[in-house]
């Protein structure tokens, strides 16, 4: 979306503030939405995300790789392994990309 700045290519928080400043001074808005979704990366729904990816990716190998990445086991400091049922790997290089796709379908298109 044109006015969405979180994890968007060639977009930054500074650009969001600049755009907001100009639009508030000269154009006006009916509403402004700022969202900081607490625990977003921990609660990302795997099934919903995979459905979203299926809409635009026609490569089963890529979809399988993403699914495996989401379900990769996590080792606790005590040596216990758990297999996540939701969420995206914290610090994983694919996490911001998956978050961008998820938010596009659940937030941007809704607005």
C-alpha positions in Angstrom: 0.0 0.0 0.0 1.2 3.5 -0.8 0.8 4.8 2.8 2.1 1.8 4.7 5.6 2.1 5.9 6.4 -0.9 8.1 8.9 -3.3 6.5 8.3 -1.9 3.1 11.0 -1.7 0.4 12.5 1.8 0.1 10.3 3.1 3.0 11.5 4.3 6.4 10.1 5.7 9.7 11.6 9.1 8.7 9.6 9.0 5.4 6.5 8.1 7.3 6.9 11.1 9.7 7.7 13.4 6.8 4.6 12.3 4.8 2.4 12.5 7.9 3.6 16.1 8.6 3.0 17.3 5.1 -0.4 15.6 4.8 -1.6 16.9 8.2 -0.5 20.5 7.4 -1.7 20.7 3.8 -4.2 18.0 2.9 -5.8 16.6 6.1 -6.7 13.1 7.0 -10.0 11.6 8.1 -8.1 9.2 10.3 -4.6 8.0 11.2 -3.7 4.5 12.3 -0.5 3.6 14.0 -0.2 0.0 15.1 2.5 -1.8 17.2 1.3 -5.3 17.4 2.6 -6.8 20.6 3.9 -10.3 20.1 3.2 -10.3 16.4 6.2 -12.4 15.4 5.4 -14.9 18.2 1.7 -15.3 17.2 1.8 -15.3 13.4 -0.7 -18.0 12.2 1.2 -20.5 10.0 -1.9 -21.8 8.2 -3.2 -18.3 7.3 0.3 -17.3 6.1 0.7 -20.3 3.9 -2.8 -19.7 2.4 -1.7 -16.1 1.6 1.6 -17.3 0.1 -0.3 -19.9 -2.0 -2.2 -17.0 -3.7 0.9 -15.6 -5.3 3.6 -18.3 -5.2 3.2 -21.2 -7.7 6.4 -23.0 -6.7 5.8 -25.9 -4.3 9.5 -26.1 -3.4 9.6 -22.5 -2.2 6.3 -23.0 -0.3 7.7 -26.2 1.3 10.9 -24.4 2.3 9.0 -21.6 4.0 6.8 -24.1 5.8 9.8 -25.9 7.0 11.4 -22.7 8.2 8.3 -21.8 10.2 8.2 -25.2 11.8 12.0 -25.5 12.6 12.6 -26.7 16.1 13.8 -24.3 18.8 16.3 -25.3 21.4 15.9 -23.8 24.8 18.9 -22.8 27.0 18.2 -26.1 28.9 18.6 -28.2 25.8 14.9 -28.9 25.3 13.6 -28.8 21.7 10.1 -27.5 20.9 8.4 -27.3 17.5 6.4 -24.0 17.1 2.8 -24.1 15.9 2.7 -20.3 15.4 5.1 -17.5 15.0 8.1 -16.7 12.8 11.7 -17.2 13.7 13.0 -14.2 15.8 15.9 -12.7 14.0 15.4 -14.8 10.9 16.1 -13.0 7.7 12.8 -14.2 6.2 10.7 -13.0 9.2 10.3 -9.3 8.0 9.4 -10.5 4.5 6.8 -12.9 5.9 5.5 -10.2 8.2 5.1 -7.8 5.3 3.1 -10.4 3.3 0.9 -11.2 6.3 0.2 -7.6 7.2 -0.6 -6.8 3.6 -3.4 -9.3 3.6 -4.6 -8.7 7.1 -4.2 -5.0 7.5 -3.4 -3.1 4.3 -6.2 -4.6 2.2 -8.6 -4.3 5.1 -8.0 -0.5 5.4 
